[in-house]
């Protein structure tokens, strides 16, 4: 088989790029290791920057997002028994769209189906080859048969544990990492959200977050120890601990119910540089991971796709390779700003077991400063709604 752009990974990054390029007459093949049901069974975050929402519309995938997604003009930060609002609209004149990544991925799959896009599922042993030549190719296995796809370019959009980044020789890639000393326990429940806008809560017992997928589906998180397992947290214990960490009036109005999903995720910051090896380009989680505190993960992936999409258009339509040659540099400049913001939000709101009294005092002062200065709040707002591409 032959294609122009061979994409490893059928998550949001790979599917969005495939869809955008297809609409411009550029041929792609997406190779996904898992089944579609498996990919759509993963529960991930759901806050979209407006630039990302625009990209979904450009990809002709914005209809359901526009009908069912909720525009949020702000968030709350709870601390010391009160909650204070960060008003994005007033501070920076912008907002975000709350729409689950699962739904967004479903919309991308449906769009690919409508256009007879090539998305191959449950393919095994995907490998990129000859990335530093003008004739790179992919191989994968279907049953006993090894198949080959020749392409102009390979895109590694196969997430943090994918094969693309790992195929780059160690001396050609530099990795930066911070692992945080706690995880997030997440619960999905078919209950009405406790607040119309997200509440990020700092508490001496640990961080908590009240989020949502719709008016009948809530998503809550609490900071837990890395040693904890899901079995340690039956529903009753989870709800009680969540209430302990919220202001009293919020805790009192919290509607609880059985969890329909429960999982623990560790928190990590990670960047791999450069995001290019020969004719293979990395995008999304394959190249960088953020802790979920600033809702940047999916949005950082989207900005990579924006740069790659335009770079590919310039190459195929104008014969101009400047975009491809500067992709890594441009994408990383924005990626690192997302890293900074996610790290900052994480440091601001979590309980760090190793912290000294001095560290804790500084953390508290950071929060007091934030709510005493519209300029500091505007900086939070500007980063949360998304820096320009
Ligand atoms: N071969 C083929 N596909 C693979 C391989 C492989 N060796 N390894 C992983 N994959 C697939 C995964 O099964 C997954 O569906 O690549 C896809 C990568 O998708 P994501 O992990 O969702 O990454 P990305 O598309 O970059 O999306 C970034 O998703 O993980 C969140 O926080 C992240 O919200 C951000 C967004
Ligand atoms: C979520 O809804 O899952 C969510 C929202 C905001 C975050 C992290 C997760 O910062």
CSV table of C-alpha atoms and ligand atoms in Angstrom, one decimal:
chain,number,residue,atom,x,y,z
A,1,UNK,CA,0.0,0.0,0.0
A,2,UNK,CA,1.1,3.6,-0.6
A,3,UNK,CA,0.0,6.9,1.0
A,4,UNK,CA,1.2,10.4,1.4
A,5,UNK,CA,1.1,10.6,5.2
A,6,UNK,CA,1.2,7.5,7.3
A,7,UNK,CA,-0.1,8.1,10.8
A,8,UNK,CA,0.6,5.9,13.8
A,9,UNK,CA,-2.1,6.2,16.4
A,10,UNK,CA,-5.9,6.7,16.2
A,11,UNK,CA,-6.4,9.0,19.2
A,12,UNK,CA,-7.5,12.6,18.8
A,13,UNK,CA,-4.2,13.8,17.4
A,14,UNK,CA,-3.9,11.2,14.6
A,15,UNK,CA,-7.6,11.3,13.6
A,16,UNK,CA,-7.8,15.1,13.5
A,17,UNK,CA,-4.7,15.4,11.3
A,18,UNK,CA,-6.0,12.7,9.0
A,19,UNK,CA,-9.4,14.4,8.7
A,20,UNK,CA,-7.9,17.9,8.1
A,21,UNK,CA,-5.5,16.6,5.4
A,22,UNK,CA,-8.2,14.5,3.7
A,23,UNK,CA,-10.3,17.6,3.3
A,24,UNK,CA,-7.4,19.2,1.4
A,25,UNK,CA,-7.0,16.2,-0.9
A,26,UNK,CA,-3.9,14.8,0.9
A,27,UNK,CA,-4.0,11.0,1.4
A,28,UNK,CA,-3.5,9.5,4.8
A,29,UNK,CA,-3.6,6.1,6.5
A,30,UNK,CA,-4.1,5.8,10.3
A,31,UNK,CA,-2.8,2.6,12.1
A,32,UNK,CA,-4.4,2.1,15.5
A,33,UNK,CA,-3.3,-0.8,17.8
A,34,UNK,CA,-6.6,-1.0,19.7
A,35,UNK,CA,-10.2,-1.6,18.7
A,36,UNK,CA,-12.5,1.3,18.2
A,37,UNK,CA,-14.5,0.3,21.2
A,38,UNK,CA,-11.4,0.3,23.4
A,39,UNK,CA,-10.3,3.7,22.2
A,40,UNK,CA,-13.8,5.1,22.9
A,41,UNK,CA,-13.9,3.4,26.3
A,42,UNK,CA,-11.1,5.6,27.7
A,43,UNK,CA,-12.3,8.4,29.9
A,44,UNK,CA,-10.1,11.5,29.4
A,45,UNK,CA,-10.5,15.2,30.1
A,46,UNK,CA,-12.9,17.5,28.3
A,47,UNK,CA,-12.0,21.2,28.2
A,48,UNK,CA,-11.3,22.6,24.8
A,49,UNK,CA,-9.6,25.9,24.0
A,50,UNK,CA,-11.6,28.0,21.5
A,51,UNK,CA,-8.7,27.6,19.0
A,52,UNK,CA,-9.1,23.8,19.2
A,53,UNK,CA,-12.9,24.2,18.8
A,54,UNK,CA,-12.2,26.2,15.6
A,55,UNK,CA,-10.0,23.4,14.3
A,56,UNK,CA,-12.7,20.8,14.9
A,57,UNK,CA,-15.1,23.0,12.9
A,58,UNK,CA,-12.5,23.4,10.1
A,59,UNK,CA,-12.3,19.6,10.1
A,60,UNK,CA,-16.1,19.5,9.6
A,61,UNK,CA,-16.4,17.8,13.0
A,62,UNK,CA,-17.9,20.6,15.1
A,63,UNK,CA,-21.6,20.1,14.7
A,64,UNK,CA,-22.2,18.0,17.8
A,65,UNK,CA,-19.6,19.8,19.8
A,66,UNK,CA,-21.4,23.1,19.1
A,67,UNK,CA,-24.8,21.6,19.9
A,68,UNK,CA,-23.9,19.6,23.0
A,69,UNK,CA,-20.7,21.2,24.4
A,70,UNK,CA,-21.1,23.9,27.0
A,71,UNK,CA,-19.4,27.3,26.8
A,72,UNK,CA,-17.7,28.1,30.1
A,73,UNK,CA,-16.7,31.7,30.8
A,74,UNK,CA,-14.8,30.9,34.0
A,75,UNK,CA,-13.8,28.5,36.8
A,76,UNK,CA,-13.9,28.5,40.5
A,77,UNK,CA,-10.9,28.0,42.8
A,78,UNK,CA,-11.9,26.9,46.3
A,79,UNK,CA,-9.6,27.4,49.3
A,80,UNK,CA,-9.8,28.1,53.0
A,81,UNK,CA,-13.5,27.3,53.1
A,82,UNK,CA,-14.6,29.7,50.3
A,83,UNK,CA,-14.7,29.6,46.5
A,84,UNK,CA,-13.6,32.5,44.2
A,85,UNK,CA,-14.3,32.9,40.6
A,86,UNK,CA,-11.8,33.4,37.8
A,87,UNK,CA,-13.9,35.2,35.2
A,88,UNK,CA,-12.2,34.4,31.8
A,89,UNK,CA,-14.7,36.5,29.8
A,90,UNK,CA,-14.0,39.7,31.9
A,91,UNK,CA,-10.3,39.1,32.3
A,92,UNK,CA,-9.3,38.1,28.7
A,93,UNK,CA,-12.5,38.2,26.7
A,94,UNK,CA,-12.5,34.5,25.9
A,95,UNK,CA,-14.0,31.2,27.1
A,96,UNK,CA,-13.6,27.4,26.8
A,97,UNK,CA,-15.9,24.6,25.5
A,98,UNK,CA,-16.6,21.7,27.9
A,99,UNK,CA,-17.0,18.6,25.7
A,100,UNK,CA,-15.6,15.2,26.6
A,101,UNK,CA,-12.6,13.8,24.7
A,102,UNK,CA,-14.5,10.5,24.2
A,103,UNK,CA,-17.3,12.4,22.3
A,104,UNK,CA,-14.8,14.4,20.3
A,105,UNK,CA,-13.0,11.2,19.3
A,106,UNK,CA,-16.3,9.6,18.3
A,107,UNK,CA,-17.1,12.6,16.1
A,108,UNK,CA,-13.7,12.3,14.4
A,109,UNK,CA,-14.2,8.6,13.8
A,110,UNK,CA,-17.6,9.2,12.3
A,111,UNK,CA,-16.2,11.9,10.0
A,112,UNK,CA,-13.5,9.6,8.9
A,113,UNK,CA,-16.1,6.9,8.2
A,114,UNK,CA,-18.3,9.3,6.2
A,115,UNK,CA,-15.3,10.1,3.9
A,116,UNK,CA,-14.1,6.5,3.6
A,117,UNK,CA,-10.9,7.4,5.4
A,118,UNK,CA,-8.4,4.7,5.9
A,119,UNK,CA,-8.3,4.0,9.6
A,120,UNK,CA,-7.1,0.5,10.4
A,121,UNK,CA,-7.8,-0.9,13.9
A,122,UNK,CA,-6.4,-3.7,15.9
A,123,UNK,CA,-3.2,-3.8,13.9
A,124,UNK,CA,-0.2,-5.3,15.7
A,125,UNK,CA,3.6,-4.6,15.6
A,126,UNK,CA,3.4,-1.2,13.9
A,127,UNK,CA,6.9,-0.1,13.1
A,128,UNK,CA,8.3,3.0,11.3
A,129,UNK,CA,11.3,2.4,9.0
A,130,UNK,CA,13.9,4.4,7.1
A,131,UNK,CA,12.7,7.6,8.7
A,132,UNK,CA,15.9,9.5,7.7
A,133,UNK,CA,15.5,8.6,4.0
A,134,UNK,CA,13.2,10.0,1.4
A,135,UNK,CA,11.3,6.7,1.3
A,136,UNK,CA,10.1,6.0,4.9
A,137,UNK,CA,7.6,3.2,5.3
A,138,UNK,CA,5.5,1.5,8.0
A,139,UNK,CA,5.0,-2.1,8.6
A,140,UNK,CA,2.3,-3.8,10.7
A,141,UNK,CA,1.0,-7.3,11.2
A,142,UNK,CA,-2.5,-8.6,10.5
A,143,UNK,CA,-2.7,-12.2,11.7
A,144,UNK,CA,0.4,-13.9,10.3
A,145,UNK,CA,0.8,-11.4,7.5
A,146,UNK,CA,3.3,-8.5,7.6
A,147,UNK,CA,2.1,-5.6,5.6
A,148,UNK,CA,3.9,-2.5,4.3
A,149,UNK,CA,2.8,1.1,3.7
A,150,UNK,CA,5.2,3.4,1.8
A,151,UNK,CA,4.7,7.1,2.6
A,152,UNK,CA,6.3,10.5,2.1
A,153,UNK,CA,6.0,11.3,5.9
A,154,UNK,CA,5.3,9.4,9.1
A,155,UNK,CA,3.4,11.0,12.0
A,156,UNK,CA,4.0,9.5,15.4
A,157,UNK,CA,0.7,10.3,17.1
A,158,UNK,CA,0.7,7.1,19.2
A,159,UNK,CA,0.6,8.5,22.7
A,160,UNK,CA,3.1,8.3,25.5
A,161,UNK,CA,3.5,4.5,25.4
A,162,UNK,CA,3.7,4.4,21.6
A,163,UNK,CA,6.4,3.0,19.3
A,164,UNK,CA,7.3,6.2,17.4
A,165,UNK,CA,9.3,8.0,20.0
A,166,UNK,CA,10.9,4.8,21.1
A,167,UNK,CA,12.1,4.2,17.5
A,168,UNK,CA,14.3,7.3,17.6
A,169,UNK,CA,18.0,6.5,18.6
A,170,UNK,CA,18.7,7.7,22.1
A,171,UNK,CA,21.4,10.2,20.9
A,172,UNK,CA,18.9,11.9,18.6
A,173,UNK,CA,16.3,12.8,21.3
A,174,UNK,CA,16.4,14.5,24.7
A,175,UNK,CA,13.8,13.9,27.3
A,176,UNK,CA,12.7,16.2,30.2
A,177,UNK,CA,10.6,14.8,33.0
A,178,UNK,CA,9.1,15.4,36.4
A,179,UNK,CA,7.1,12.8,38.2
A,180,UNK,CA,4.8,14.2,41.0
A,181,UNK,CA,4.5,12.3,44.3
A,182,UNK,CA,0.7,11.7,44.0
A,183,UNK,CA,-2.0,10.6,41.6
A,184,UNK,CA,-5.6,11.6,40.8
A,185,UNK,CA,-8.5,9.3,41.6
A,186,UNK,CA,-11.2,10.0,39.1
A,187,UNK,CA,-14.9,9.1,39.4
A,188,UNK,CA,-17.6,9.4,36.8
A,189,UNK,CA,-21.2,9.3,38.0
A,190,UNK,CA,-24.6,9.8,36.5
A,191,UNK,CA,-25.5,12.7,38.7
A,192,UNK,CA,-26.1,16.4,38.2
A,193,UNK,CA,-22.8,18.4,38.5
A,194,UNK,CA,-22.4,20.2,41.8
A,195,UNK,CA,-21.6,23.5,40.1
A,196,UNK,CA,-22.3,24.9,36.6
A,197,UNK,CA,-18.5,25.7,36.3
A,198,UNK,CA,-15.5,23.6,37.3
A,199,UNK,CA,-14.3,23.9,40.9
A,200,UNK,CA,-10.5,23.4,41.5
A,201,UNK,CA,-10.1,23.0,45.3
A,202,UNK,CA,-6.9,23.4,47.4
A,203,UNK,CA,-7.2,21.8,50.8
A,204,UNK,CA,-4.8,20.6,53.5
A,205,UNK,CA,-6.1,17.0,53.0
A,206,UNK,CA,-5.2,17.4,49.3
A,207,UNK,CA,-6.5,18.7,45.9
A,208,UNK,CA,-10.0,18.0,44.6
A,209,UNK,CA,-11.7,18.9,41.3
A,210,UNK,CA,-15.4,19.0,40.4
A,211,UNK,CA,-15.9,18.7,36.6
A,212,UNK,CA,-18.6,17.4,34.3
A,213,UNK,CA,-19.4,15.9,31.0
A,214,UNK,CA,-23.1,17.1,30.8
A,215,UNK,CA,-25.9,18.1,33.0
A,216,UNK,CA,-26.5,14.5,34.0
A,217,UNK,CA,-22.9,13.3,34.1
A,218,UNK,CA,-20.3,14.4,36.6
A,219,UNK,CA,-16.6,13.9,36.8
A,220,UNK,CA,-14.8,14.3,40.1
A,221,UNK,CA,-11.2,13.9,41.2
A,222,UNK,CA,-9.3,13.8,44.4
A,223,UNK,CA,-5.5,13.7,45.0
A,224,UNK,CA,-4.4,10.4,46.4
A,225,UNK,CA,-1.2,8.7,47.4
A,226,UNK,CA,0.6,6.8,44.7
A,227,UNK,CA,0.4,3.6,46.8
A,228,UNK,CA,-3.4,3.7,46.7
A,229,UNK,CA,-5.5,1.4,44.5
A,230,UNK,CA,-9.1,1.8,43.3
A,231,UNK,CA,-10.0,-1.0,45.7
A,232,UNK,CA,-8.9,1.3,48.6
A,233,UNK,CA,-11.6,3.7,47.5
A,234,UNK,CA,-15.2,2.3,47.6
A,235,UNK,CA,-17.7,5.0,46.6
A,236,UNK,CA,-18.7,6.0,50.1
A,237,UNK,CA,-15.2,6.7,51.1
A,238,UNK,CA,-14.6,8.7,47.9
A,239,UNK,CA,-17.7,10.9,48.3
A,240,UNK,CA,-16.9,11.6,52.0
A,241,UNK,CA,-13.3,12.5,51.2
A,242,UNK,CA,-14.4,14.8,48.3
A,243,UNK,CA,-16.8,16.6,50.6
A,244,UNK,CA,-14.1,17.0,53.2
A,245,UNK,CA,-12.0,18.9,50.7
A,246,UNK,CA,-14.8,21.3,49.4
A,247,UNK,CA,-16.3,24.4,51.0
A,248,UNK,CA,-19.2,23.5,53.3
A,249,UNK,CA,-21.9,24.9,51.1
A,250,UNK,CA,-20.6,23.1,48.1
A,251,UNK,CA,-20.3,19.8,50.0
A,252,UNK,CA,-23.8,20.1,51.2
A,253,UNK,CA,-25.3,20.5,47.7
A,254,UNK,CA,-23.2,17.6,46.2
A,255,UNK,CA,-25.4,14.9,44.8
A,256,UNK,CA,-23.7,11.5,45.1
A,257,UNK,CA,-24.5,8.3,43.3
A,258,UNK,CA,-22.9,5.0,42.2
A,259,UNK,CA,-19.6,5.5,40.2
A,260,UNK,CA,-19.8,4.2,36.6
A,261,UNK,CA,-16.0,4.5,36.2
A,262,UNK,CA,-13.2,4.9,38.7
A,263,UNK,CA,-9.5,5.0,38.0
A,264,UNK,CA,-6.2,6.4,39.4
A,265,UNK,CA,-3.7,8.2,37.1
A,266,UNK,CA,-0.2,9.3,38.2
A,267,UNK,CA,0.8,12.9,37.4
A,268,UNK,CA,3.8,13.5,35.2
A,269,UNK,CA,5.3,16.4,33.2
A,270,UNK,CA,7.3,15.1,30.1
A,271,UNK,CA,8.7,16.6,26.9
A,272,UNK,CA,10.8,15.0,24.2
A,273,UNK,CA,12.9,17.2,21.9
A,274,UNK,CA,13.1,17.6,19.0
A,275,UNK,CA,9.7,16.5,17.7
A,276,UNK,CA,11.1,15.4,14.4
A,277,UNK,CA,13.4,12.6,13.4
A,278,UNK,CA,14.1,12.7,9.6
A,279,UNK,CA,10.8,12.4,7.9
A,280,UNK,CA,8.9,11.3,11.1
A,281,UNK,CA,7.1,14.0,13.1
A,282,UNK,CA,5.9,13.4,16.7
A,283,UNK,CA,2.6,15.0,17.8
A,284,UNK,CA,0.5,15.0,21.0
A,285,UNK,CA,1.1,12.7,23.9
A,286,UNK,CA,3.8,10.9,21.9
A,287,UNK,CA,6.0,13.9,22.5
A,288,UNK,CA,4.7,15.5,25.7
A,289,UNK,CA,2.6,14.8,28.8
A,290,UNK,CA,1.3,17.3,31.3
A,291,UNK,CA,-0.4,16.8,34.7
A,292,UNK,CA,-4.1,17.3,34.2
A,293,UNK,CA,-4.4,20.3,36.5
A,294,UNK,CA,-4.4,23.0,33.8
A,295,UNK,CA,-6.5,21.0,31.3
A,296,UNK,CA,-3.7,21.4,28.7
A,297,UNK,CA,-3.2,17.8,27.5
A,298,UNK,CA,-5.6,17.6,24.7
A,299,UNK,CA,-5.1,21.3,23.8
A,300,UNK,CA,-1.3,20.9,23.5
A,301,UNK,CA,-2.0,18.0,21.1
A,302,UNK,CA,-4.3,20.2,19.1
A,303,UNK,CA,-1.7,22.9,18.6
A,304,UNK,CA,0.8,20.4,17.3
A,305,UNK,CA,-1.8,19.3,14.8
A,306,UNK,CA,-2.4,22.9,13.8
A,307,UNK,CA,1.2,23.4,13.0
A,308,UNK,CA,1.7,20.1,11.3
A,309,UNK,CA,-1.5,20.5,9.2
A,310,UNK,CA,-0.3,23.9,7.9
A,311,UNK,CA,3.2,22.7,7.3
A,312,UNK,CA,1.9,19.8,5.3
A,313,UNK,CA,-0.4,22.1,3.3
A,314,UNK,CA,2.5,24.4,2.5
A,315,UNK,CA,4.6,21.4,1.4
A,316,UNK,CA,2.0,19.7,-0.8
A,317,UNK,CA,0.2,22.8,-2.2
A,318,UNK,CA,3.1,25.3,-2.5
A,319,UNK,CA,6.3,23.2,-2.4
A,320,UNK,CA,7.3,25.2,0.6
A,321,UNK,CA,9.0,23.2,3.4
A,322,UNK,CA,9.6,26.0,5.9
A,323,UNK,CA,6.7,24.9,8.0
A,324,UNK,CA,8.0,21.3,8.2
A,325,UNK,CA,11.5,22.5,8.9
A,326,UNK,CA,10.4,24.8,11.8
A,327,UNK,CA,7.6,22.5,13.1
A,328,UNK,CA,9.6,21.1,16.1
A,329,UNK,CA,10.7,24.6,17.1
A,330,UNK,CA,7.3,26.2,16.8
A,331,UNK,CA,5.4,23.3,18.4
A,332,UNK,CA,7.8,23.1,21.3
A,333,UNK,CA,7.7,26.8,22.1
A,334,UNK,CA,4.0,26.4,22.8
A,335,UNK,CA,4.3,23.0,24.4
A,336,UNK,CA,6.7,24.4,27.0
A,337,UNK,CA,4.3,27.3,27.8
A,338,UNK,CA,1.6,24.6,28.4
A,339,UNK,CA,4.1,22.7,30.6
A,340,UNK,CA,4.8,25.8,32.6
A,341,UNK,CA,1.2,26.5,33.2
A,342,UNK,CA,0.3,22.9,34.1
A,343,UNK,CA,3.2,22.7,36.5
A,344,UNK,CA,2.2,26.1,38.1
A,345,UNK,CA,-1.4,25.0,38.6
A,346,UNK,CA,-0.3,21.7,40.0
A,347,UNK,CA,2.2,23.4,42.4
A,348,UNK,CA,-0.4,26.0,43.5
A,349,UNK,CA,-3.2,23.6,44.4
A,350,UNK,CA,-1.8,20.2,45.6
A,351,UNK,CA,-0.5,19.1,48.9
A,352,UNK,CA,3.1,18.1,48.6
A,353,UNK,CA,4.0,15.6,51.2
A,354,UNK,CA,7.6,16.7,51.3
A,355,UNK,CA,6.9,20.4,51.6
A,356,UNK,CA,8.5,22.4,54.4
A,357,UNK,CA,6.5,25.0,56.3
A,358,UNK,CA,8.3,27.6,54.2
A,359,UNK,CA,7.1,25.9,51.0
A,360,UNK,CA,3.5,25.8,52.3
A,361,UNK,CA,3.6,29.4,53.3
A,362,UNK,CA,4.8,30.4,49.8
A,363,UNK,CA,2.0,28.3,48.2
A,364,UNK,CA,-0.6,30.1,50.3
A,365,UNK,CA,0.9,33.5,49.5
A,366,UNK,CA,0.8,32.6,45.8
A,367,UNK,CA,-2.9,32.0,46.1
A,368,UNK,CA,-3.5,35.2,48.1
A,369,UNK,CA,-1.5,37.2,45.5
A,370,UNK,CA,-3.5,35.6,42.7
A,371,UNK,CA,-6.8,36.8,44.1
A,372,UNK,CA,-5.5,40.2,45.0
A,373,UNK,CA,-4.3,41.1,41.5
A,374,UNK,CA,-6.4,41.2,38.3
A,375,UNK,CA,-3.1,41.0,36.4
A,376,UNK,CA,-2.2,37.7,38.0
A,377,UNK,CA,-5.7,36.4,37.4
A,378,UNK,CA,-5.6,37.5,33.8
A,379,UNK,CA,-2.4,35.5,33.4
A,380,UNK,CA,-4.2,32.4,34.7
A,381,UNK,CA,-7.1,33.1,32.4
A,382,UNK,CA,-5.0,33.7,29.3
A,383,UNK,CA,-3.2,30.4,29.7
A,384,UNK,CA,-6.4,28.4,30.6
A,385,UNK,CA,-8.4,29.6,27.6
A,386,UNK,CA,-5.3,29.0,25.4
A,387,UNK,CA,-2.4,31.0,24.1
A,388,UNK,CA,-2.6,31.8,20.4
A,389,UNK,CA,-1.2,29.2,18.0
B,1,LIG,N1,0.7,1.3,17.2
B,1,LIG,C1,-0.4,1.8,16.9
B,1,LIG,N2,-1.2,2.6,17.7
B,1,LIG,C2,-0.7,2.8,18.9
B,1,LIG,C3,0.5,2.3,19.3
B,1,LIG,C4,1.3,1.5,18.4
B,1,LIG,N3,2.4,0.9,18.8
B,1,LIG,N4,0.8,2.7,20.6
B,1,LIG,C5,-0.3,3.4,21.0
B,1,LIG,N5,-1.2,3.5,20.0
B,1,LIG,C6,-2.5,4.3,19.9
B,1,LIG,C7,-3.2,4.2,21.3
B,1,LIG,O1,-4.0,3.0,21.4
B,1,LIG,C8,-4.0,5.5,21.2
B,1,LIG,O2,-5.3,5.2,20.6
B,1,LIG,O3,-2.2,5.6,19.7
B,1,LIG,C9,-3.3,6.4,20.2
B,1,LIG,C10,-2.8,7.6,21.0
B,1,LIG,O4,-3.8,8.4,21.5
B,1,LIG,P1,-3.7,9.3,22.8
B,1,LIG,O5,-3.0,8.5,23.8
B,1,LIG,O6,-5.1,9.7,23.1
B,1,LIG,O7,-2.8,10.5,22.3
B,1,LIG,P2,-3.1,11.8,21.4
B,1,LIG,O8,-3.9,11.4,20.2
B,1,LIG,O9,-1.8,12.5,21.2
B,1,LIG,O10,-4.1,12.6,22.3
B,1,LIG,C11,-3.7,13.5,23.3
B,1,LIG,O11,-5.2,12.4,24.7
B,1,LIG,O12,-4.1,11.2,26.3
B,1,LIG,C12,-4.8,12.3,26.1
B,1,LIG,O13,-4.0,13.9,27.7
B,1,LIG,C13,-4.0,13.5,26.4
B,1,LIG,O14,-5.8,14.7,26.1
B,1,LIG,C14,-4.6,14.4,25.5
B,1,LIG,C15,-4.8,13.6,24.2
B,2,LIG,C1,-12.1,16.5,33.4
B,2,LIG,O1,-13.3,16.9,33.2
B,2,LIG,O2,-11.8,15.3,33.3
B,2,LIG,C2,-11.0,17.5,33.7
B,2,LIG,C3,-11.3,18.9,33.6
B,2,LIG,C4,-10.3,19.8,33.9
B,2,LIG,C5,-9.1,19.4,34.3
B,2,LIG,C6,-8.8,18.0,34.3
B,2,LIG,C7,-9.8,17.1,34.0
B,2,LIG,O3,-8.1,20.3,34.6
